[in-house]
Amino acid sequence: MTRTAFFISDGTGITAETLGRSLLAQFENVDIRMVIKPYIDTVEKAEALVEIISAAASRDGEKPIIIDTVVDEDIRQIITAAPGFNIDIFSTFLKPLEEELGTHSTYSVGRTHAIGRDDVYMNRIDSVHFALDNDDGARTHQYDKADLILVGVSRCGKTPTSLYLALQFGIRAANYPFTEDDLDEDGSLRLPKALAPYRRKLFGLTIDPRRLAAIRTQRRPNSRYSSLDQCMQEVQQTEGLYRQLNIPFIDTTRFSIEEISTRMIAETGLTRRLP
């Protein structure tokens, strides 16, 4: 069975998409085609969208799922009249909240993802800049300013995790890749000198060697870098170092960036700078 789900908003659509995906992820036995429609902020756009929803209903032979965070009442009425199963997130939750809080909502478009307080927004931007400047061991002299330093083998997820921590939580995360230059003469991995003063800030990432080989093959096919033997050796050496130095670490193989970041914050007790 194939159903089409529309995430509709008169703003960015981020809230509708995030909540909608979370809800629909619970139905693994249903094939769902997801369509994101942000900035439906005029009657004309809403009417054109209703035609698209109607076409999807005819094509699928089933009512589309409509998940919206539309604030404007006129636009919402048009979308509600579309041939679909409608979940109006704002009206579902705001009405009970208004009753509980004894006041009316402002019903303002885009408040969740607006800039809001300048200091909070600038902290987010500064954290992202820090993650970019300190990616891949680029500027080890700035590690004293880092909240966290992610370590691990190449392509295990350090860069995207660093950026997510910065963007979502305002955490200044640097990352450092272990390479063959960090090996001792006996072939064991040693902690690089640049990281030694900051052991309390280190958090390790590891990954299944087969998954690592598949990722590296996309970048450098048929190379020693992407061979399974090389990946197995690097992962084994890295995990050995984590255990030797009691560096906390997470296996990223089956976790999303969101899960990795949240687990990391929970384990380290880091304070989020963004509300």
PDB file of C-alpha atoms in Angstrom:
ATOM      1  CA  MET A   1       0.000   0.000   0.000  1.00  0.00           C
ATOM      2  CA  THR A   2       1.333   3.406  -1.008  1.00  0.00           C
ATOM      3  CA  ARG A   3       0.129   6.602   0.607  1.00  0.00           C
ATOM      4  CA  THR A   4       1.243  10.173   0.041  1.00  0.00           C
ATOM      5  CA  ALA A   5       1.927  12.381   3.045  1.00  0.00           C
ATOM      6  CA  PHE A   6       1.981  16.162   2.706  1.00  0.00           C
ATOM      7  CA  PHE A   7       3.842  18.288   5.262  1.00  0.00           C
ATOM      8  CA  ILE A   8       2.373  21.758   4.853  1.00  0.00           C
ATOM      9  CA  SER A   9       3.261  25.057   6.473  1.00  0.00           C
ATOM     10  CA  ASP A  10       2.942  28.784   5.898  1.00  0.00           C
ATOM     11  CA  GLY A  11       6.509  29.011   7.263  1.00  0.00           C
ATOM     12  CA  THR A  12       9.579  26.851   6.782  1.00  0.00           C
ATOM     13  CA  GLY A  13       7.731  23.553   7.256  1.00  0.00           C
ATOM     14  CA  ILE A  14      10.428  22.267   9.604  1.00  0.00           C
ATOM     15  CA  THR A  15       8.020  21.653  12.483  1.00  0.00           C
ATOM     16  CA  ALA A  16       5.440  19.893  10.288  1.00  0.00           C
ATOM     17  CA  GLU A  17       8.110  17.716   8.686  1.00  0.00           C
ATOM     18  CA  THR A  18       9.831  16.828  11.965  1.00  0.00           C
ATOM     19  CA  LEU A  19       6.639  15.843  13.769  1.00  0.00           C
ATOM     20  CA  GLY A  20       5.189  14.211  10.678  1.00  0.00           C
ATOM     21  CA  ARG A  21       8.225  12.030  10.062  1.00  0.00           C
ATOM     22  CA  SER A  22       8.270  11.027  13.730  1.00  0.00           C
ATOM     23  CA  LEU A  23       4.647   9.927  13.556  1.00  0.00           C
ATOM     24  CA  LEU A  24       4.876   8.116  10.222  1.00  0.00           C
ATOM     25  CA  ALA A  25       8.095   6.332  11.196  1.00  0.00           C
ATOM     26  CA  GLN A  26       5.950   4.148  13.462  1.00  0.00           C
ATOM     27  CA  PHE A  27       4.276   2.530  10.425  1.00  0.00           C
ATOM     28  CA  GLU A  28       6.997   0.460   8.782  1.00  0.00           C
ATOM     29  CA  ASN A  29       4.551  -1.691   6.838  1.00  0.00           C
ATOM     30  CA  VAL A  30       3.179   1.275   4.871  1.00  0.00           C
ATOM     31  CA  ASP A  31       4.980   2.710   1.841  1.00  0.00           C
ATOM     32  CA  ILE A  32       4.716   6.468   2.334  1.00  0.00           C
ATOM     33  CA  ARG A  33       5.696   9.039  -0.274  1.00  0.00           C
ATOM     34  CA  MET A  34       6.528  12.287   1.557  1.00  0.00           C
ATOM     35  CA  VAL A  35       5.957  15.706   0.000  1.00  0.00           C
ATOM     36  CA  ILE A  36       7.113  18.886   1.780  1.00  0.00           C
ATOM     37  CA  LYS A  37       5.276  22.122   1.006  1.00  0.00           C
ATOM     38  CA  PRO A  38       6.644  25.162   2.909  1.00  0.00           C
ATOM     39  CA  TYR A  39       5.502  28.779   2.564  1.00  0.00           C
ATOM     40  CA  ILE A  40       1.910  28.074   1.618  1.00  0.00           C
ATOM     41  CA  ASP A  41       1.083  31.604   2.742  1.00  0.00           C
ATOM     42  CA  THR A  42      -1.570  32.785   0.265  1.00  0.00           C
ATOM     43  CA  VAL A  43      -5.018  31.604  -0.709  1.00  0.00           C
ATOM     44  CA  GLU A  44      -3.799  31.089  -4.280  1.00  0.00           C
ATOM     45  CA  LYS A  45      -0.972  28.800  -3.167  1.00  0.00           C
ATOM     46  CA  ALA A  46      -3.378  26.847  -0.957  1.00  0.00           C
ATOM     47  CA  GLU A  47      -5.857  26.350  -3.795  1.00  0.00           C
ATOM     48  CA  ALA A  48      -3.083  25.163  -6.130  1.00  0.00           C
ATOM     49  CA  LEU A  49      -1.899  22.750  -3.449  1.00  0.00           C
ATOM     50  CA  VAL A  50      -5.385  21.302  -3.025  1.00  0.00           C
ATOM     51  CA  GLU A  51      -5.289  20.346  -6.722  1.00  0.00           C
ATOM     52  CA  ILE A  52      -1.992  18.545  -6.156  1.00  0.00           C
ATOM     53  CA  ILE A  53      -3.447  16.722  -3.139  1.00  0.00           C
ATOM     54  CA  SER A  54      -6.508  15.718  -5.159  1.00  0.00           C
ATOM     55  CA  ALA A  55      -4.274  14.343  -7.927  1.00  0.00           C
ATOM     56  CA  ALA A  56      -2.343  12.296  -5.361  1.00  0.00           C
ATOM     57  CA  ALA A  57      -5.601  10.887  -3.995  1.00  0.00           C
ATOM     58  CA  SER A  58      -6.652   9.809  -7.493  1.00  0.00           C
ATOM     59  CA  ARG A  59      -3.266   8.292  -8.265  1.00  0.00           C
ATOM     60  CA  ASP A  60      -2.928   6.368  -5.000  1.00  0.00           C
ATOM     61  CA  GLY A  61      -6.565   5.358  -4.666  1.00  0.00           C
ATOM     62  CA  GLU A  62      -6.245   6.386  -1.005  1.00  0.00           C
ATOM     63  CA  LYS A  63      -6.645   9.632   0.902  1.00  0.00           C
ATOM     64  CA  PRO A  64      -3.312  11.438   1.357  1.00  0.00           C
ATOM     65  CA  ILE A  65      -2.114  12.182   4.884  1.00  0.00           C
ATOM     66  CA  ILE A  66      -2.047  15.953   5.459  1.00  0.00           C
ATOM     67  CA  ILE A  67       0.056  17.217   8.368  1.00  0.00           C
ATOM     68  CA  ASP A  68       0.090  20.991   8.650  1.00  0.00           C
ATOM     69  CA  THR A  69       1.206  23.838  10.865  1.00  0.00           C
ATOM     70  CA  VAL A  70      -0.713  26.538   9.021  1.00  0.00           C
ATOM     71  CA  VAL A  71      -1.612  29.523  11.190  1.00  0.00           C
ATOM     72  CA  ASP A  72      -3.780  31.578   8.815  1.00  0.00           C
ATOM     73  CA  GLU A  73      -7.421  30.553   9.252  1.00  0.00           C
ATOM     74  CA  ASP A  74      -8.459  31.207   5.633  1.00  0.00           C
ATOM     75  CA  ILE A  75      -5.596  29.106   4.263  1.00  0.00           C
ATOM     76  CA  ARG A  76      -6.233  26.365   6.800  1.00  0.00           C
ATOM     77  CA  GLN A  77      -9.903  26.078   5.789  1.00  0.00           C
ATOM     78  CA  ILE A  78      -8.906  25.587   2.153  1.00  0.00           C
ATOM     79  CA  ILE A  79      -6.410  22.855   3.026  1.00  0.00           C
ATOM     80  CA  THR A  80      -8.881  21.159   5.386  1.00  0.00           C
ATOM     81  CA  ALA A  81     -11.327  20.867   2.485  1.00  0.00           C
ATOM     82  CA  ALA A  82      -8.813  18.829   0.464  1.00  0.00           C
ATOM     83  CA  PRO A  83      -9.548  15.101   0.024  1.00  0.00           C
ATOM     84  CA  GLY A  84      -7.178  13.830   2.698  1.00  0.00           C
ATOM     85  CA  PHE A  85      -6.780  12.754   6.312  1.00  0.00           C
ATOM     86  CA  ASN A  86      -5.841  16.017   7.998  1.00  0.00           C
ATOM     87  CA  ILE A  87      -3.750  16.438  11.147  1.00  0.00           C
ATOM     88  CA  ASP A  88      -3.700  20.113  12.132  1.00  0.00           C
ATOM     89  CA  ILE A  89      -0.860  20.248  14.628  1.00  0.00           C
ATOM     90  CA  PHE A  90      -1.423  23.794  15.848  1.00  0.00           C
ATOM     91  CA  SER A  91      -5.170  23.577  16.432  1.00  0.00           C
ATOM     92  CA  THR A  92      -4.790  20.133  18.012  1.00  0.00           C
ATOM     93  CA  PHE A  93      -2.408  21.382  20.682  1.00  0.00           C
ATOM     94  CA  LEU A  94      -2.859  25.149  20.907  1.00  0.00           C
ATOM     95  CA  LYS A  95      -6.532  25.124  21.899  1.00  0.00           C
ATOM     96  CA  PRO A  96      -5.980  22.933  24.995  1.00  0.00           C
ATOM     97  CA  LEU A  97      -2.899  25.004  25.880  1.00  0.00           C
ATOM     98  CA  GLU A  98      -4.887  28.237  25.606  1.00  0.00           C
ATOM     99  CA  GLU A  99      -7.442  26.843  28.014  1.00  0.00           C
ATOM    100  CA  GLU A 100      -4.781  25.658  30.457  1.00  0.00           C
ATOM    101  CA  LEU A 101      -2.760  28.882  30.335  1.00  0.00           C
ATOM    102  CA  GLY A 102      -5.804  31.120  30.348  1.00  0.00           C
ATOM    103  CA  THR A 103      -4.619  33.220  27.417  1.00  0.00           C
ATOM    104  CA  HIS A 104      -4.774  33.268  23.630  1.00  0.00           C
ATOM    105  CA  SER A 105      -1.935  32.226  21.354  1.00  0.00           C
ATOM    106  CA  THR A 106      -0.317  34.881  19.167  1.00  0.00           C
ATOM    107  CA  TYR A 107      -0.804  32.607  16.120  1.00  0.00           C
ATOM    108  CA  SER A 108       2.355  34.007  14.540  1.00  0.00           C
ATOM    109  CA  VAL A 109       3.991  32.363  11.543  1.00  0.00           C
ATOM    110  CA  GLY A 110       7.559  31.069  11.941  1.00  0.00           C
ATOM    111  CA  ARG A 111       8.120  31.794  15.622  1.00  0.00           C
ATOM    112  CA  THR A 112       9.776  28.417  16.264  1.00  0.00           C
ATOM    113  CA  HIS A 113      12.548  28.918  13.715  1.00  0.00           C
ATOM    114  CA  ALA A 114      12.848  32.698  13.778  1.00  0.00           C
ATOM    115  CA  ILE A 115      16.109  34.306  14.897  1.00  0.00           C
ATOM    116  CA  GLY A 116      14.580  35.371  18.203  1.00  0.00           C
ATOM    117  CA  ARG A 117      17.219  36.555  20.679  1.00  0.00           C
ATOM    118  CA  ASP A 118      20.310  37.863  18.917  1.00  0.00           C
ATOM    119  CA  ASP A 119      22.713  36.364  21.469  1.00  0.00           C
ATOM    120  CA  VAL A 120      21.263  32.878  21.071  1.00  0.00           C
ATOM    121  CA  TYR A 121      21.337  33.060  17.285  1.00  0.00           C
ATOM    122  CA  MET A 122      24.896  34.415  17.190  1.00  0.00           C
ATOM    123  CA  ASN A 123      26.034  31.656  19.526  1.00  0.00           C
ATOM    124  CA  ARG A 124      24.655  29.125  17.062  1.00  0.00           C
ATOM    125  CA  ILE A 125      26.524  30.761  14.184  1.00  0.00           C
ATOM    126  CA  ASP A 126      29.762  31.027  16.187  1.00  0.00           C
ATOM    127  CA  SER A 127      29.538  27.337  17.096  1.00  0.00           C
ATOM    128  CA  VAL A 128      29.058  26.348  13.455  1.00  0.00           C
ATOM    129  CA  HIS A 129      32.055  28.469  12.426  1.00  0.00           C
ATOM    130  CA  PHE A 130      34.115  26.812  15.167  1.00  0.00           C
ATOM    131  CA  ALA A 131      33.158  23.332  13.926  1.00  0.00           C
ATOM    132  CA  LEU A 132      34.129  24.239  10.362  1.00  0.00           C
ATOM    133  CA  ASP A 133      37.417  25.885  11.386  1.00  0.00           C
ATOM    134  CA  ASN A 134      38.387  22.906  13.552  1.00  0.00           C
ATOM    135  CA  ASP A 135      37.294  20.121  11.246  1.00  0.00           C
ATOM    136  CA  ASP A 136      39.606  17.178  10.573  1.00  0.00           C
ATOM    137  CA  GLY A 137      42.361  18.347  12.942  1.00  0.00           C
ATOM    138  CA  ALA A 138      42.804  21.604  11.021  1.00  0.00           C
ATOM    139  CA  ARG A 139      43.494  23.922  13.977  1.00  0.00           C
ATOM    140  CA  THR A 140      44.612  22.053  17.047  1.00  0.00           C
ATOM    141  CA  HIS A 141      45.724  25.305  18.718  1.00  0.00           C
ATOM    142  CA  GLN A 142      42.051  26.207  19.292  1.00  0.00           C
ATOM    143  CA  TYR A 143      41.221  23.107  21.316  1.00  0.00           C
ATOM    144  CA  ASP A 144      41.288  25.079  24.557  1.00  0.00           C
ATOM    145  CA  LYS A 145      38.088  26.785  23.353  1.00  0.00           C
ATOM    146  CA  ALA A 146      36.341  23.508  22.453  1.00  0.00           C
ATOM    147  CA  ASP A 147      33.555  22.047  24.562  1.00  0.00           C
ATOM    148  CA  LEU A 148      34.159  18.639  22.982  1.00  0.00           C
ATOM    149  CA  ILE A 149      36.704  17.021  20.672  1.00  0.00           C
ATOM    150  CA  LEU A 150      35.449  14.101  18.609  1.00  0.00           C
ATOM    151  CA  VAL A 151      38.059  11.514  17.655  1.00  0.00           C
ATOM    152  CA  GLY A 152      37.990   8.444  15.453  1.00  0.00           C
ATOM    153  CA  VAL A 153      39.010   6.952  12.137  1.00  0.00           C
ATOM    154  CA  SER A 154      38.337   8.724   8.874  1.00  0.00           C
ATOM    155  CA  ARG A 155      34.680   8.619   7.695  1.00  0.00           C
ATOM    156  CA  CYS A 156      33.115   7.431  10.940  1.00  0.00           C
ATOM    157  CA  GLY A 157      30.821  10.463  11.264  1.00  0.00           C
ATOM    158  CA  LYS A 158      32.895  13.062  13.120  1.00  0.00           C
ATOM    159  CA  THR A 159      32.239  16.046  10.845  1.00  0.00           C
ATOM    160  CA  PRO A 160      28.435  15.769  10.531  1.00  0.00           C
ATOM    161  CA  THR A 161      28.134  15.118  14.259  1.00  0.00           C
ATOM    162  CA  SER A 162      30.267  18.189  15.058  1.00  0.00           C
ATOM    163  CA  LEU A 163      28.111  20.360  12.826  1.00  0.00           C
ATOM    164  CA  TYR A 164      24.874  18.991  14.268  1.00  0.00           C
ATOM    165  CA  LEU A 165      26.061  19.649  17.827  1.00  0.00           C
ATOM    166  CA  ALA A 166      26.872  23.218  16.826  1.00  0.00           C
ATOM    167  CA  LEU A 167      23.697  23.943  14.915  1.00  0.00           C
ATOM    168  CA  GLN A 168      21.208  22.317  17.257  1.00  0.00           C
ATOM    169  CA  PHE A 169      22.801  22.793  20.662  1.00  0.00           C
ATOM    170  CA  GLY A 170      25.376  25.574  20.306  1.00  0.00           C
ATOM    171  CA  ILE A 171      28.174  23.229  21.377  1.00  0.00           C
ATOM    172  CA  ARG A 172      31.668  24.027  20.102  1.00  0.00           C
ATOM    173  CA  ALA A 173      32.883  20.683  18.797  1.00  0.00           C
ATOM    174  CA  ALA A 174      36.216  20.078  17.105  1.00  0.00           C
ATOM    175  CA  ASN A 175      37.182  16.769  15.530  1.00  0.00           C
ATOM    176  CA  TYR A 176      40.454  14.940  14.952  1.00  0.00           C
ATOM    177  CA  PRO A 177      41.008  11.918  12.672  1.00  0.00           C
ATOM    178  CA  PHE A 178      43.364   9.132  13.706  1.00  0.00           C
ATOM    179  CA  THR A 179      45.786   8.230  10.902  1.00  0.00           C
ATOM    180  CA  GLU A 180      48.870   6.066  10.409  1.00  0.00           C
ATOM    181  CA  ASP A 181      50.986   9.007  11.606  1.00  0.00           C
ATOM    182  CA  ASP A 182      49.578   8.328  15.075  1.00  0.00           C
ATOM    183  CA  LEU A 183      50.885   4.764  15.224  1.00  0.00           C
ATOM    184  CA  ASP A 184      53.754   3.644  17.444  1.00  0.00           C
ATOM    185  CA  GLU A 185      56.582   1.500  16.103  1.00  0.00           C
ATOM    186  CA  ASP A 186      54.810  -1.623  17.383  1.00  0.00           C
ATOM    187  CA  GLY A 187      51.715  -0.749  15.329  1.00  0.00           C
ATOM    188  CA  SER A 188      49.557   0.338  18.264  1.00  0.00           C
ATOM    189  CA  LEU A 189      47.722   3.632  18.233  1.00  0.00           C
ATOM    190  CA  ARG A 190      48.981   6.387  20.512  1.00  0.00           C
ATOM    191  CA  LEU A 191      47.259   9.562  21.617  1.00  0.00           C
ATOM    192  CA  PRO A 192      48.555  12.448  19.478  1.00  0.00           C
ATOM    193  CA  LYS A 193      50.416  15.190  21.350  1.00  0.00           C
ATOM    194  CA  ALA A 194      47.876  17.795  20.246  1.00  0.00           C
ATOM    195  CA  LEU A 195      45.137  15.896  22.099  1.00  0.00           C
ATOM    196  CA  ALA A 196      47.036  14.937  25.258  1.00  0.00           C
ATOM    197  CA  PRO A 197      46.260  18.150  27.227  1.00  0.00           C
ATOM    198  CA  TYR A 198      42.545  17.795  26.456  1.00  0.00           C
ATOM    199  CA  ARG A 199      41.796  14.179  27.374  1.00  0.00           C
ATOM    200  CA  ARG A 200      38.774  15.195  29.447  1.00  0.00           C
ATOM    201  CA  LYS A 201      37.229  16.743  26.307  1.00  0.00           C
ATOM    202  CA  LEU A 202      37.684  13.688  24.086  1.00  0.00           C
ATOM    203  CA  PHE A 203      34.773  11.589  22.889  1.00  0.00           C
ATOM    204  CA  GLY A 204      35.332   8.714  20.516  1.00  0.00           C
ATOM    205  CA  LEU A 205      33.338   7.456  17.558  1.00  0.00           C
ATOM    206  CA  THR A 206      33.696   3.982  16.123  1.00  0.00           C
ATOM    207  CA  ILE A 207      31.934   2.064  13.362  1.00  0.00           C
ATOM    208  CA  ASP A 208      31.510  -1.447  12.016  1.00  0.00           C
ATOM    209  CA  PRO A 209      34.484  -2.126   9.680  1.00  0.00           C
ATOM    210  CA  ARG A 210      32.236  -3.437   6.892  1.00  0.00           C
ATOM    211  CA  ARG A 211      30.126  -0.309   6.984  1.00  0.00           C
ATOM    212  CA  LEU A 212      33.288   1.792   7.038  1.00  0.00           C
ATOM    213  CA  ALA A 213      34.676  -0.033   4.008  1.00  0.00           C
ATOM    214  CA  ALA A 214      31.426   0.592   2.101  1.00  0.00           C
ATOM    215  CA  ILE A 215      31.525   4.324   2.906  1.00  0.00           C
ATOM    216  CA  ARG A 216      35.181   4.662   1.956  1.00  0.00           C
ATOM    217  CA  THR A 217      34.666   2.740  -1.272  1.00  0.00           C
ATOM    218  CA  GLN A 218      32.294   5.471  -2.438  1.00  0.00           C
ATOM    219  CA  ARG A 219      35.115   7.951  -1.978  1.00  0.00           C
ATOM    220  CA  ARG A 220      38.166   5.924  -3.064  1.00  0.00           C
ATOM    221  CA  PRO A 221      37.159   2.637  -4.704  1.00  0.00           C
ATOM    222  CA  ASN A 222      39.687  -0.200  -5.001  1.00  0.00           C
ATOM    223  CA  SER A 223      42.169   1.470  -2.654  1.00  0.00           C
ATOM    224  CA  ARG A 224      44.001   0.307   0.440  1.00  0.00           C
ATOM    225  CA  TYR A 225      42.145   3.069   2.298  1.00  0.00           C
ATOM    226  CA  SER A 226      38.787   1.407   1.568  1.00  0.00           C
ATOM    227  CA  SER A 227      39.842  -2.232   1.927  1.00  0.00           C
ATOM    228  CA  LEU A 228      38.116  -4.293   4.605  1.00  0.00           C
ATOM    229  CA  ASP A 229      41.438  -5.387   6.111  1.00  0.00           C
ATOM    230  CA  GLN A 230      42.552  -1.774   6.521  1.00  0.00           C
ATOM    231  CA  CYS A 231      39.231  -0.753   8.027  1.00  0.00           C
ATOM    232  CA  MET A 232      39.252  -3.663  10.473  1.00  0.00           C
ATOM    233  CA  GLN A 233      42.779  -2.820  11.575  1.00  0.00           C
ATOM    234  CA  GLU A 234      42.019   0.887  12.110  1.00  0.00           C
ATOM    235  CA  VAL A 235      38.817   0.237  14.049  1.00  0.00           C
ATOM    236  CA  GLN A 236      40.534  -2.350  16.255  1.00  0.00           C
ATOM    237  CA  GLN A 237      43.427   0.019  17.027  1.00  0.00           C
ATOM    238  CA  THR A 238      41.076   2.916  17.755  1.00  0.00           C
ATOM    239  CA  GLU A 239      38.782   0.980  20.078  1.00  0.00           C
ATOM    240  CA  GLY A 240      41.866  -0.348  21.875  1.00  0.00           C
ATOM    241  CA  LEU A 241      43.022   3.213  22.526  1.00  0.00           C
ATOM    242  CA  TYR A 242      39.563   4.209  23.817  1.00  0.00           C
ATOM    243  CA  ARG A 243      39.581   1.376  26.321  1.00  0.00           C
ATOM    244  CA  GLN A 244      43.184   1.939  27.347  1.00  0.00           C
ATOM    245  CA  LEU A 245      42.618   5.631  28.128  1.00  0.00           C
ATOM    246  CA  ASN A 246      38.991   5.312  29.284  1.00  0.00           C
ATOM    247  CA  ILE A 247      37.770   7.589  26.495  1.00  0.00           C
ATOM    248  CA  PRO A 248      33.966   7.292  26.189  1.00  0.00           C
ATOM    249  CA  PHE A 249      32.837   6.260  22.718  1.00  0.00           C
ATOM    250  CA  ILE A 250      29.785   5.445  20.620  1.00  0.00           C
ATOM    251  CA  ASP A 251      29.356   3.004  17.742  1.00  0.00           C
ATOM    252  CA  THR A 252      27.825   5.109  14.954  1.00  0.00           C
ATOM    253  CA  THR A 253      26.927   2.190  12.701  1.00  0.00           C
ATOM    254  CA  ARG A 254      23.209   2.089  13.453  1.00  0.00           C
ATOM    255  CA  PHE A 255      22.622   5.457  15.098  1.00  0.00           C
ATOM    256  CA  SER A 256      21.509   8.646  13.383  1.00  0.00           C
ATOM    257  CA  ILE A 257      23.414  11.894  13.923  1.00  0.00           C
ATOM    258  CA  GLU A 258      20.560  13.062  16.143  1.00  0.00           C
ATOM    259  CA  GLU A 259      20.868   9.981  18.347  1.00  0.00           C
ATOM    260  CA  ILE A 260      24.661  10.153  18.478  1.00  0.00           C
ATOM    261  CA  SER A 261      24.607  13.806  19.511  1.00  0.00           C
ATOM    262  CA  THR A 262      21.914  13.382  22.154  1.00  0.00           C
ATOM    263  CA  ARG A 263      23.624  10.338  23.674  1.00  0.00           C
ATOM    264  CA  MET A 264      26.914  12.218  23.692  1.00  0.00           C
ATOM    265  CA  ILE A 265      25.407  15.167  25.575  1.00  0.00           C
ATOM    266  CA  ALA A 266      23.745  12.823  28.059  1.00  0.00           C
ATOM    267  CA  GLU A 267      26.971  10.920  28.746  1.00  0.00           C
ATOM    268  CA  THR A 268      29.230  13.968  29.046  1.00  0.00           C
ATOM    269  CA  GLY A 269      26.815  16.246  30.888  1.00  0.00           C
ATOM    270  CA  LEU A 270      27.523  19.083  28.460  1.00  0.00           C
ATOM    271  CA  THR A 271      25.306  22.131  28.807  1.00  0.00           C
ATOM    272  CA  ARG A 272      23.380  23.147  25.723  1.00  0.00           C
ATOM    273  CA  ARG A 273      23.841  26.794  24.840  1.00  0.00           C
ATOM    274  CA  LEU A 274      20.656  26.892  22.769  1.00  0.00           C
ATOM    275  CA  PRO A 275      17.248  26.722  24.455  1.00  0.00           C
TER     276      PRO A 275
END
